[in-house]
Amino acid sequence: MIAAWTRARSLVRQIDGFAPPRWRRDPAWWALIGATATLEARGRRAAGPYLISDGGPGADTFMGAPTPGPTDRAAWIAWAIAAAHAAVTAIDLLDGTLPDQPLAVTIARAGGAAHTRPAPDRRRVGFVLGDRVVSVGLDPRGPAHERALADRLAATLDGRGAIEAPGPPPLVAVTVGEVALTSAHHAHRRAWTAAGGPWLGIARTGGLTAVTTCHLAVDGFGHAALTRAILDGLTAGLAVAPRGPAGPPPPPAPAGVGEHLDIAWRALPTGGRALPLAYALARTLAARGVAAPILQLPVAPGAVDDPARFARRVRPAMLGLRRDHRGAVEPYPAFAERARRAIADEAASAGVASRMLDGLRGLPLPLAVQRRVLAGAPSRWLAGPSEALAGDACLSVLRAAAPLVAASAPPPQLPRDRGTAVVTVIAHPEGALATAATVGPWPAAALLADLADAL
């Protein structure tokens, strides 16, 4: 009992670091603190599946880069074949290198929850053409040997050919036809059935080649590595992939499932240092009327000098911007001091998010219920803690060899009518590229312009 009381007191101090003082008047917070302090030790000892994502559309994201795109039917078919081979090769290359993130899997729904399952066929790809999906096993010799596949895709675009027989789910979905930028992050779901489907997709959108994923399978570091490997493989594959017969380009893909986002990107006038970016984003939200902005900042667990930490599953550090009695925002040093403590705690798997995840894992609840508590829509009973822990925005900072556009949906716990955003900054040797994905009354381009001005 004494140990639980000590743990509860330390949780209170951590919550004080980011939440506005009124949190102490909410009974739901105290119930959550008591449960976490009692159960976190048990949950820490219990191994179990990933809880932060429920495998739904709200967990989808994309990364991509501007690349020349296909302009006619023949080029689209060659692009699709090259993209499919690049994706399968990238999975083979990176599978096993990301802790707790196997890549040669598909997503299956069972018992009301999503699970990753080993892919029955690691070379099976679903080509999405309008409302049809052609799933085939790729030729292991490479894209140069796919003449029969090129002919089959051309026939499907012409409305010829039989609907495929049922089979195992594809490992990857490749969309043939331009996808709307607002829903591009859901491209892999175009090859889904009610039972599940691929977690990885390739699509063309907004002048980009986009690589889409679901967070149930992979986090941002692995997503960036996959994207770069796929883009490199696509370039090589286009040189040898067979082209289909000449003809007009395929029509744009029909509207997909899931929430639509407003997306914009721009270079930033500064490097990709997380704390100055977080302070600038919090000030930007404060200027937009958010009284006490709270940010999620994903942190890789491990020691600062451990280069392997970036490949691990991240946990969000919770950062809060305070105001004084006159309403003025606090200076950077005060914000940064608390932020550094929160980041260090999460890196040591001892922050608020890590501890509450452990507490949730310690509850004897079905997986579907645990995920619904954490990643579902706002709960009436835990509305205050749920909204505060989701934050007003999420800032993700990654380092890569080249710039990438990266867009993710904001957490579902936040009311969409007030505005929310995910800002992803890719720091690269020549600078930093920021992408904003927003929902509600915050235009993404305007938010990024304000962020750049605040730096």
Short mmCIF file of C-alpha atoms in Angstrom, two decimals:
data_model
loop_
_atom_site.label_atom_id
_atom_site.label_comp_id
_atom_site.label_asym_id
_atom_site.label_seq_id
_atom_site.Cartn_x
_atom_site.Cartn_y
_atom_site.Cartn_z
CA MET A 1 0.00 0.00 0.00
CA ILE A 2 2.86 2.39 0.85
CA ALA A 3 4.50 1.64 -2.49
CA ALA A 4 1.24 2.34 -4.35
CA TRP A 5 0.86 5.64 -2.47
CA THR A 6 4.41 6.64 -3.43
CA ARG A 7 3.72 5.77 -7.06
CA ALA A 8 0.52 7.80 -6.98
CA ARG A 9 2.32 10.87 -5.63
CA SER A 10 4.94 10.66 -8.38
CA LEU A 11 2.17 10.40 -11.00
CA VAL A 12 0.57 13.55 -9.60
CA ARG A 13 3.87 15.41 -10.00
CA GLN A 14 4.20 14.19 -13.59
CA ILE A 15 0.64 15.21 -14.50
CA ASP A 16 1.22 18.63 -12.94
CA GLY A 17 4.04 19.02 -15.47
CA PHE A 18 1.70 19.22 -18.46
CA ALA A 19 -1.95 19.48 -17.40
CA PRO A 20 -3.58 22.78 -16.34
CA PRO A 21 -4.24 23.03 -12.56
CA ARG A 22 -7.97 22.36 -12.95
CA TRP A 23 -7.22 18.68 -13.55
CA ARG A 24 -7.06 18.19 -9.77
CA ARG A 25 -10.80 18.95 -9.51
CA ASP A 26 -11.75 16.08 -11.83
CA PRO A 27 -12.56 12.82 -9.96
CA ALA A 28 -11.81 10.81 -13.11
CA TRP A 29 -8.15 11.77 -12.88
CA TRP A 30 -7.90 10.51 -9.29
CA ALA A 31 -9.57 7.23 -10.21
CA LEU A 32 -7.11 6.82 -13.07
CA ILE A 33 -4.13 7.64 -10.86
CA GLY A 34 -5.26 5.15 -8.21
CA ALA A 35 -5.75 2.37 -10.74
CA THR A 36 -2.42 3.07 -12.43
CA ALA A 37 -0.47 3.17 -9.16
CA THR A 38 -2.04 -0.12 -8.07
CA LEU A 39 -1.68 -2.02 -11.35
CA GLU A 40 1.38 -0.66 -13.16
CA ALA A 41 3.85 -3.07 -11.53
CA ARG A 42 1.70 -6.05 -12.54
CA GLY A 43 1.26 -4.70 -16.06
CA ARG A 44 4.99 -4.12 -16.46
CA ARG A 45 5.62 -7.81 -15.82
CA ALA A 46 2.94 -8.92 -18.27
CA ALA A 47 3.93 -9.36 -21.89
CA GLY A 48 1.19 -8.67 -24.36
CA PRO A 49 0.24 -7.28 -27.76
CA TYR A 50 0.62 -3.65 -28.80
CA LEU A 51 -2.08 -1.49 -27.20
CA ILE A 52 -1.64 2.01 -28.63
CA SER A 53 -3.28 1.16 -31.98
CA ASP A 54 -6.52 -0.72 -32.57
CA GLY A 55 -5.70 -1.25 -36.24
CA GLY A 56 -8.51 1.05 -37.41
CA PRO A 57 -8.36 3.85 -39.99
CA GLY A 58 -7.43 6.36 -37.29
CA ALA A 59 -4.06 4.60 -37.03
CA ASP A 60 -3.17 5.14 -40.71
CA THR A 61 -0.35 7.34 -41.97
CA PHE A 62 1.67 8.00 -45.09
CA MET A 63 5.15 9.12 -46.01
CA GLY A 64 6.24 10.05 -49.49
CA ALA A 65 8.38 12.17 -51.75
CA PRO A 66 7.85 14.09 -54.99
CA THR A 67 8.67 11.79 -57.90
CA PRO A 68 7.77 11.79 -61.61
CA GLY A 69 4.46 10.03 -62.03
CA PRO A 70 2.92 7.92 -64.79
CA THR A 71 0.96 9.84 -67.41
CA ASP A 72 -0.77 7.14 -69.46
CA ARG A 73 -2.04 3.59 -69.06
CA ALA A 74 1.18 1.92 -70.18
CA ALA A 75 3.24 3.91 -67.69
CA TRP A 76 0.74 3.29 -64.87
CA ILE A 77 1.00 -0.47 -65.33
CA ALA A 78 4.80 -0.34 -65.30
CA TRP A 79 4.71 1.89 -62.21
CA ALA A 80 2.37 -0.48 -60.36
CA ILE A 81 4.52 -3.52 -61.10
CA ALA A 82 7.73 -1.74 -60.10
CA ALA A 83 6.10 -0.42 -56.90
CA ALA A 84 4.87 -3.88 -55.93
CA HIS A 85 8.29 -5.45 -56.33
CA ALA A 86 9.95 -2.56 -54.48
CA ALA A 87 7.58 -2.99 -51.52
CA VAL A 88 8.03 -6.75 -51.23
CA THR A 89 11.81 -6.38 -51.48
CA ALA A 90 11.84 -3.66 -48.82
CA ILE A 91 9.87 -5.87 -46.43
CA ASP A 92 12.31 -8.73 -46.99
CA LEU A 93 15.21 -6.35 -46.33
CA LEU A 94 13.87 -4.77 -43.12
CA ASP A 95 11.84 -7.59 -41.56
CA GLY A 96 13.41 -8.50 -38.21
CA THR A 97 15.32 -5.23 -37.80
CA LEU A 98 12.59 -3.35 -35.89
CA PRO A 99 11.90 -4.59 -32.32
CA ASP A 100 8.31 -5.79 -31.81
CA GLN A 101 7.43 -4.80 -35.39
CA PRO A 102 7.43 -7.85 -37.68
CA LEU A 103 6.79 -6.72 -41.24
CA ALA A 104 5.93 -9.93 -43.14
CA VAL A 105 2.42 -9.85 -41.68
CA THR A 106 -1.13 -8.91 -42.51
CA ILE A 107 -3.82 -7.54 -40.18
CA ALA A 108 -6.64 -9.86 -39.16
CA ARG A 109 -9.68 -9.12 -37.02
CA ALA A 110 -10.67 -11.71 -34.45
CA GLY A 111 -12.45 -11.50 -31.11
CA GLY A 112 -13.31 -7.86 -31.71
CA ALA A 113 -9.64 -6.86 -31.95
CA ALA A 114 -7.02 -6.47 -34.67
CA HIS A 115 -3.97 -8.74 -34.69
CA THR A 116 -0.93 -9.06 -36.93
CA ARG A 117 -0.58 -12.53 -38.45
CA PRO A 118 2.30 -13.99 -40.51
CA ALA A 119 1.56 -13.47 -44.20
CA PRO A 120 0.72 -16.79 -45.88
CA ASP A 121 2.43 -15.57 -49.06
CA ARG A 122 5.19 -12.97 -48.71
CA ARG A 123 5.02 -12.13 -52.42
CA ARG A 124 1.26 -11.70 -52.72
CA VAL A 125 0.25 -8.17 -53.74
CA GLY A 126 -3.19 -6.67 -54.28
CA PHE A 127 -3.48 -4.27 -57.23
CA VAL A 128 -6.43 -1.94 -56.69
CA LEU A 129 -8.11 -0.89 -59.95
CA GLY A 130 -11.27 1.09 -59.29
CA ASP A 131 -13.54 -1.13 -57.21
CA ARG A 132 -11.66 -4.33 -58.09
CA VAL A 133 -8.61 -5.91 -56.48
CA VAL A 134 -6.34 -8.23 -58.46
CA SER A 135 -4.23 -10.25 -56.00
CA VAL A 136 -1.29 -12.15 -57.43
CA GLY A 137 2.00 -13.67 -56.36
CA LEU A 138 4.91 -11.74 -57.83
CA ASP A 139 7.54 -13.44 -59.97
CA PRO A 140 10.59 -13.98 -57.69
CA ARG A 141 12.89 -13.17 -60.62
CA GLY A 142 11.89 -9.51 -60.50
CA PRO A 143 9.77 -6.91 -62.31
CA ALA A 144 11.34 -7.57 -65.72
CA HIS A 145 9.56 -10.95 -65.79
CA GLU A 146 5.99 -9.70 -65.26
CA ARG A 147 4.68 -9.52 -68.84
CA ALA A 148 1.70 -11.74 -68.00
CA LEU A 149 0.87 -9.54 -65.02
CA ALA A 150 1.02 -6.41 -67.19
CA ASP A 151 -1.44 -7.99 -69.62
CA ARG A 152 -3.77 -8.99 -66.79
CA LEU A 153 -3.78 -5.49 -65.30
CA ALA A 154 -4.51 -4.00 -68.73
CA ALA A 155 -7.43 -6.40 -69.22
CA THR A 156 -8.84 -5.49 -65.81
CA LEU A 157 -8.65 -1.79 -66.64
CA ASP A 158 -10.64 -2.59 -69.79
CA GLY A 159 -13.29 -4.38 -67.71
CA ARG A 160 -12.21 -7.80 -68.93
CA GLY A 161 -11.03 -10.80 -66.93
CA ALA A 162 -12.62 -12.83 -64.18
CA ILE A 163 -13.00 -11.66 -60.61
CA GLU A 164 -10.29 -13.40 -58.63
CA ALA A 165 -11.05 -16.44 -56.51
CA PRO A 166 -10.82 -16.03 -52.72
CA GLY A 167 -7.31 -16.41 -51.37
CA PRO A 168 -5.01 -15.24 -48.61
CA PRO A 169 -4.85 -11.49 -48.00
CA PRO A 170 -2.17 -9.59 -49.88
CA LEU A 171 0.89 -8.32 -48.05
CA VAL A 172 0.81 -4.99 -49.94
CA ALA A 173 -1.86 -2.94 -51.75
CA VAL A 174 -0.86 -0.94 -54.85
CA THR A 175 -3.46 1.54 -56.14
CA VAL A 176 -3.56 2.04 -59.91
CA GLY A 177 -4.96 5.54 -60.38
CA GLU A 178 -4.48 8.85 -58.57
CA VAL A 179 -5.65 8.94 -54.94
CA ALA A 180 -7.01 12.07 -53.24
CA LEU A 181 -4.43 13.61 -50.91
CA THR A 182 -7.01 14.03 -48.13
CA SER A 183 -7.47 10.27 -47.77
CA ALA A 184 -4.19 8.97 -49.16
CA HIS A 185 -3.10 7.63 -45.76
CA HIS A 186 -5.79 4.94 -46.05
CA ALA A 187 -4.55 3.53 -49.39
CA HIS A 188 -3.67 0.08 -48.00
CA ARG A 189 -7.29 -0.35 -46.85
CA ARG A 190 -8.48 -0.40 -50.46
CA ALA A 191 -7.48 -4.09 -50.52
CA TRP A 192 -9.21 -4.93 -47.24
CA THR A 193 -12.14 -7.23 -46.59
CA ALA A 194 -14.24 -7.50 -43.43
CA ALA A 195 -11.62 -9.92 -42.08
CA GLY A 196 -8.69 -7.51 -42.48
CA GLY A 197 -5.96 -7.01 -45.04
CA PRO A 198 -2.56 -5.41 -45.70
CA TRP A 199 -0.95 -2.81 -43.45
CA LEU A 200 1.23 -1.42 -46.29
CA GLY A 201 0.11 0.45 -49.39
CA ILE A 202 1.66 2.32 -52.33
CA ALA A 203 -0.21 5.10 -54.12
CA ARG A 204 0.22 8.25 -56.19
CA THR A 205 -1.20 11.42 -54.65
CA GLY A 206 -0.54 15.14 -54.96
CA GLY A 207 2.62 14.67 -57.04
CA LEU A 208 4.01 12.21 -54.47
CA THR A 209 4.70 8.53 -54.38
CA ALA A 210 3.13 7.71 -51.00
CA VAL A 211 3.87 4.72 -48.79
CA THR A 212 0.97 4.15 -46.39
CA THR A 213 1.01 2.12 -43.20
CA CYS A 214 -1.00 1.28 -40.09
CA HIS A 215 0.61 2.02 -36.70
CA LEU A 216 -0.44 -1.41 -35.47
CA ALA A 217 2.37 -2.80 -37.64
CA VAL A 218 5.10 -0.16 -37.63
CA ASP A 219 6.09 3.18 -36.09
CA GLY A 220 7.60 6.27 -37.71
CA PHE A 221 11.27 5.23 -37.79
CA GLY A 222 10.47 1.96 -39.53
CA HIS A 223 7.99 3.71 -41.82
CA ALA A 224 10.68 6.15 -42.94
CA ALA A 225 13.16 3.33 -43.59
CA LEU A 226 10.56 1.42 -45.61
CA THR A 227 9.64 4.50 -47.60
CA ARG A 228 13.21 5.24 -48.58
CA ALA A 229 13.86 1.60 -49.54
CA ILE A 230 10.65 1.46 -51.60
CA LEU A 231 11.39 4.73 -53.41
CA ASP A 232 14.88 3.50 -54.29
CA GLY A 233 13.55 0.14 -55.47
CA LEU A 234 10.80 1.80 -57.50
CA THR A 235 13.32 3.87 -59.42
CA ALA A 236 15.32 0.77 -60.29
CA GLY A 237 12.24 -1.28 -61.16
CA LEU A 238 10.83 1.30 -63.55
CA ALA A 239 13.82 0.78 -65.81
CA VAL A 240 12.85 -2.86 -66.49
CA ALA A 241 9.14 -3.28 -65.66
CA PRO A 242 6.96 -4.16 -68.67
CA ARG A 243 4.58 -1.49 -69.89
CA GLY A 244 1.00 -2.23 -70.72
CA PRO A 245 -0.71 -1.30 -73.98
CA ALA A 246 -1.11 2.37 -74.78
CA GLY A 247 -4.23 4.16 -73.66
CA PRO A 248 -5.58 6.92 -71.45
CA PRO A 249 -4.59 6.91 -67.78
CA PRO A 250 -6.84 5.05 -65.34
CA PRO A 251 -9.49 7.16 -63.61
CA PRO A 252 -8.82 8.51 -60.13
CA ALA A 253 -9.46 6.05 -57.33
CA PRO A 254 -12.92 6.31 -55.75
CA ALA A 255 -13.29 7.87 -52.32
CA GLY A 256 -11.85 5.65 -49.62
CA VAL A 257 -12.77 4.83 -46.06
CA GLY A 258 -11.80 6.76 -42.96
CA GLU A 259 -11.37 10.36 -41.94
CA HIS A 260 -10.20 12.93 -44.48
CA LEU A 261 -7.39 15.32 -43.55
CA ASP A 262 -6.25 18.73 -44.68
CA ILE A 263 -2.56 18.26 -45.53
CA ALA A 264 0.22 20.71 -46.37
CA TRP A 265 4.00 20.73 -46.17
CA ARG A 266 6.81 23.26 -46.28
CA ALA A 267 10.47 23.71 -45.44
CA LEU A 268 11.21 25.23 -42.04
CA PRO A 269 13.70 28.05 -41.45
CA THR A 270 15.44 26.06 -38.72
CA GLY A 271 16.75 22.58 -38.05
CA GLY A 272 14.82 19.72 -36.53
CA ARG A 273 15.46 20.26 -32.82
CA ALA A 274 12.48 18.90 -30.92
CA LEU A 275 12.15 21.32 -27.99
CA PRO A 276 12.28 24.61 -29.96
CA LEU A 277 9.78 23.09 -32.41
CA ALA A 278 7.50 22.00 -29.56
CA TYR A 279 7.61 25.44 -27.95
CA ALA A 280 6.86 27.13 -31.28
CA LEU A 281 3.94 24.79 -31.98
CA ALA A 282 2.51 25.28 -28.49
CA ARG A 283 2.73 29.07 -28.89
CA THR A 284 1.03 28.75 -32.29
CA LEU A 285 -1.86 26.87 -30.69
CA ALA A 286 -2.05 29.43 -27.88
CA ALA A 287 -2.35 32.21 -30.46
CA ARG A 288 -5.26 30.27 -31.99
CA GLY A 289 -7.17 30.34 -28.72
CA VAL A 290 -6.08 27.13 -26.99
CA ALA A 291 -5.90 28.18 -23.34
CA ALA A 292 -3.23 25.73 -22.15
CA PRO A 293 -1.85 23.77 -25.12
CA ILE A 294 -0.80 20.17 -24.53
CA LEU A 295 1.38 18.32 -27.03
CA GLN A 296 2.25 14.69 -27.56
CA LEU A 297 5.90 14.19 -28.52
CA PRO A 298 6.76 10.56 -29.42
CA VAL A 299 9.92 9.37 -27.65
CA ALA A 300 11.99 6.27 -28.39
CA PRO A 301 12.80 4.34 -25.21
CA GLY A 302 16.43 3.79 -24.31
CA ALA A 303 19.59 5.59 -23.28
CA VAL A 304 20.66 8.70 -25.17
CA ASP A 305 23.83 6.95 -26.35
CA ASP A 306 21.93 3.87 -27.59
CA PRO A 307 21.64 4.14 -31.39
CA ALA A 308 19.23 1.18 -31.51
CA ARG A 309 16.58 3.04 -29.52
CA PHE A 310 15.08 4.79 -32.56
CA ALA A 311 13.89 1.48 -34.02
CA ARG A 312 11.82 0.68 -30.93
CA ARG A 313 8.15 1.39 -30.35
CA VAL A 314 7.67 4.98 -29.21
CA ARG A 315 5.71 6.38 -26.27
CA PRO A 316 4.37 9.97 -26.19
CA ALA A 317 5.91 12.43 -23.76
CA MET A 318 3.27 14.91 -22.62
CA LEU A 319 4.33 18.57 -22.85
CA GLY A 320 2.26 21.51 -21.63
CA LEU A 321 2.59 25.27 -22.15
CA ARG A 322 1.70 27.43 -19.15
CA ARG A 323 0.43 30.98 -18.88
CA ASP A 324 0.93 33.47 -16.07
CA HIS A 325 -1.88 35.28 -14.21
CA ARG A 326 -2.05 37.87 -17.00
CA GLY A 327 -2.45 35.22 -19.69
CA ALA A 328 1.06 35.57 -21.13
CA VAL A 329 2.76 32.33 -22.19
CA GLU A 330 5.77 31.21 -20.21
CA PRO A 331 9.32 31.76 -21.55
CA TYR A 332 11.14 28.99 -23.39
CA PRO A 333 13.54 28.00 -20.55
CA ALA A 334 10.67 27.16 -18.17
CA PHE A 335 8.86 25.13 -20.84
CA ALA A 336 12.04 23.32 -21.89
CA GLU A 337 12.97 22.36 -18.32
CA ARG A 338 9.69 20.49 -17.77
CA ALA A 339 9.77 19.05 -21.29
CA ARG A 340 13.23 17.57 -20.76
CA ARG A 341 12.04 15.82 -17.59
CA ALA A 342 9.00 14.40 -19.39
CA ILE A 343 11.14 13.18 -22.30
CA ALA A 344 13.70 11.60 -19.97
CA ASP A 345 10.94 9.82 -18.04
CA GLU A 346 9.43 8.34 -21.22
CA ALA A 347 12.87 7.35 -22.54
CA ALA A 348 13.28 5.40 -19.29
CA SER A 349 9.78 3.86 -19.71
CA ALA A 350 8.73 5.71 -16.55
CA GLY A 351 6.70 8.62 -17.95
CA VAL A 352 2.97 9.20 -17.67
CA ALA A 353 2.17 7.38 -20.92
CA SER A 354 4.39 4.38 -20.14
CA ARG A 355 3.00 4.03 -16.63
CA MET A 356 -0.63 4.30 -17.69
CA LEU A 357 -0.04 1.76 -20.44
CA ASP A 358 1.42 -0.59 -17.83
CA GLY A 359 -1.58 0.04 -15.58
CA LEU A 360 -3.99 -0.71 -18.41
CA ARG A 361 -2.11 -3.89 -19.27
CA GLY A 362 -2.46 -4.95 -15.64
CA LEU A 363 -6.26 -4.91 -15.87
CA PRO A 364 -7.86 -8.33 -16.54
CA LEU A 365 -9.71 -7.07 -19.61
CA PRO A 366 -9.99 -8.43 -23.17
CA LEU A 367 -7.57 -6.91 -25.66
CA ALA A 368 -10.39 -5.22 -27.58
CA VAL A 369 -11.57 -3.45 -24.41
CA GLN A 370 -8.05 -2.37 -23.43
CA ARG A 371 -7.49 -0.82 -26.85
CA ARG A 372 -10.90 0.82 -26.83
CA VAL A 373 -10.07 2.50 -23.52
CA LEU A 374 -6.79 3.80 -24.93
CA ALA A 375 -7.33 4.43 -28.63
CA GLY A 376 -11.08 4.66 -29.05
CA ALA A 377 -13.44 7.61 -29.14
CA PRO A 378 -13.77 9.79 -26.03
CA SER A 379 -15.21 8.07 -22.97
CA ARG A 380 -17.94 9.85 -21.03
CA TRP A 381 -16.45 8.63 -17.74
CA LEU A 382 -12.84 9.53 -18.55
CA ALA A 383 -13.44 12.56 -20.77
CA GLY A 384 -11.05 14.88 -18.92
CA PRO A 385 -8.05 12.54 -18.73
CA SER A 386 -8.75 11.18 -22.22
CA GLU A 387 -8.66 14.61 -23.89
CA ALA A 388 -5.64 15.80 -21.91
CA LEU A 389 -3.62 12.66 -22.65
CA ALA A 390 -4.51 12.91 -26.35
CA GLY A 391 -3.23 16.50 -26.35
CA ASP A 392 -4.24 19.40 -28.54
CA ALA A 393 -1.71 18.39 -31.19
CA CYS A 394 1.04 15.87 -31.81
CA LEU A 395 4.57 16.79 -32.87
CA SER A 396 6.79 14.06 -34.29
CA VAL A 397 10.44 14.72 -35.15
CA LEU A 398 12.39 12.18 -37.22
CA ARG A 399 15.80 12.23 -38.85
CA ALA A 400 16.30 10.90 -42.35
CA ALA A 401 18.84 11.04 -45.15
CA ALA A 402 16.41 12.94 -47.40
CA PRO A 403 13.20 14.93 -46.85
CA LEU A 404 9.87 13.10 -46.74
CA VAL A 405 6.29 14.33 -46.57
CA ALA A 406 4.60 12.58 -43.62
CA ALA A 407 0.94 12.78 -42.57
CA SER A 408 -0.95 11.07 -39.73
CA ALA A 409 -4.45 11.48 -38.34
CA PRO A 410 -4.89 13.26 -34.98
CA PRO A 411 -5.96 11.12 -31.98
CA PRO A 412 -9.66 10.19 -32.04
CA GLN A 413 -10.19 11.37 -28.44
CA LEU A 414 -10.12 15.03 -29.50
CA PRO A 415 -13.32 16.82 -30.55
CA ARG A 416 -13.00 17.59 -34.27
CA ASP A 417 -14.99 20.81 -34.15
CA ARG A 418 -12.36 22.70 -32.16
CA GLY A 419 -9.39 21.86 -34.39
CA THR A 420 -6.47 19.49 -33.93
CA ALA A 421 -3.30 18.62 -35.80
CA VAL A 422 -0.37 16.27 -36.22
CA VAL A 423 2.84 18.00 -37.29
CA THR A 424 5.66 15.76 -38.48
CA VAL A 425 9.11 17.24 -39.03
CA ILE A 426 11.68 15.29 -41.02
CA ALA A 427 15.15 16.66 -40.29
CA HIS A 428 17.66 15.93 -43.05
CA PRO A 429 21.20 17.10 -43.86
CA GLU A 430 19.98 20.13 -45.85
CA GLY A 431 17.30 21.32 -43.40
CA ALA A 432 13.86 20.27 -42.18
CA LEU A 433 10.55 19.56 -43.91
CA ALA A 434 7.34 19.90 -41.88
CA THR A 435 3.99 18.33 -42.76
CA ALA A 436 0.75 19.27 -41.03
CA ALA A 437 -2.35 17.07 -41.08
CA THR A 438 -5.34 18.84 -39.56
CA VAL A 439 -9.00 18.24 -38.79
CA GLY A 440 -11.53 20.94 -38.00
CA PRO A 441 -11.13 24.70 -38.43
CA TRP A 442 -7.31 24.74 -38.70
CA PRO A 443 -6.12 24.90 -42.34
CA ALA A 444 -2.88 22.94 -42.56
CA ALA A 445 -1.00 25.48 -44.69
CA ALA A 446 -1.91 28.36 -42.37
CA LEU A 447 -0.85 26.36 -39.31
CA LEU A 448 2.56 25.67 -40.85
CA ALA A 449 2.99 29.33 -41.81
CA ASP A 450 2.27 30.36 -38.22
CA LEU A 451 4.65 27.69 -36.93
CA ALA A 452 7.44 28.95 -39.19
CA ASP A 453 6.85 32.50 -37.96
CA ALA A 454 7.02 31.33 -34.33
CA LEU A 455 10.43 29.68 -34.73
#
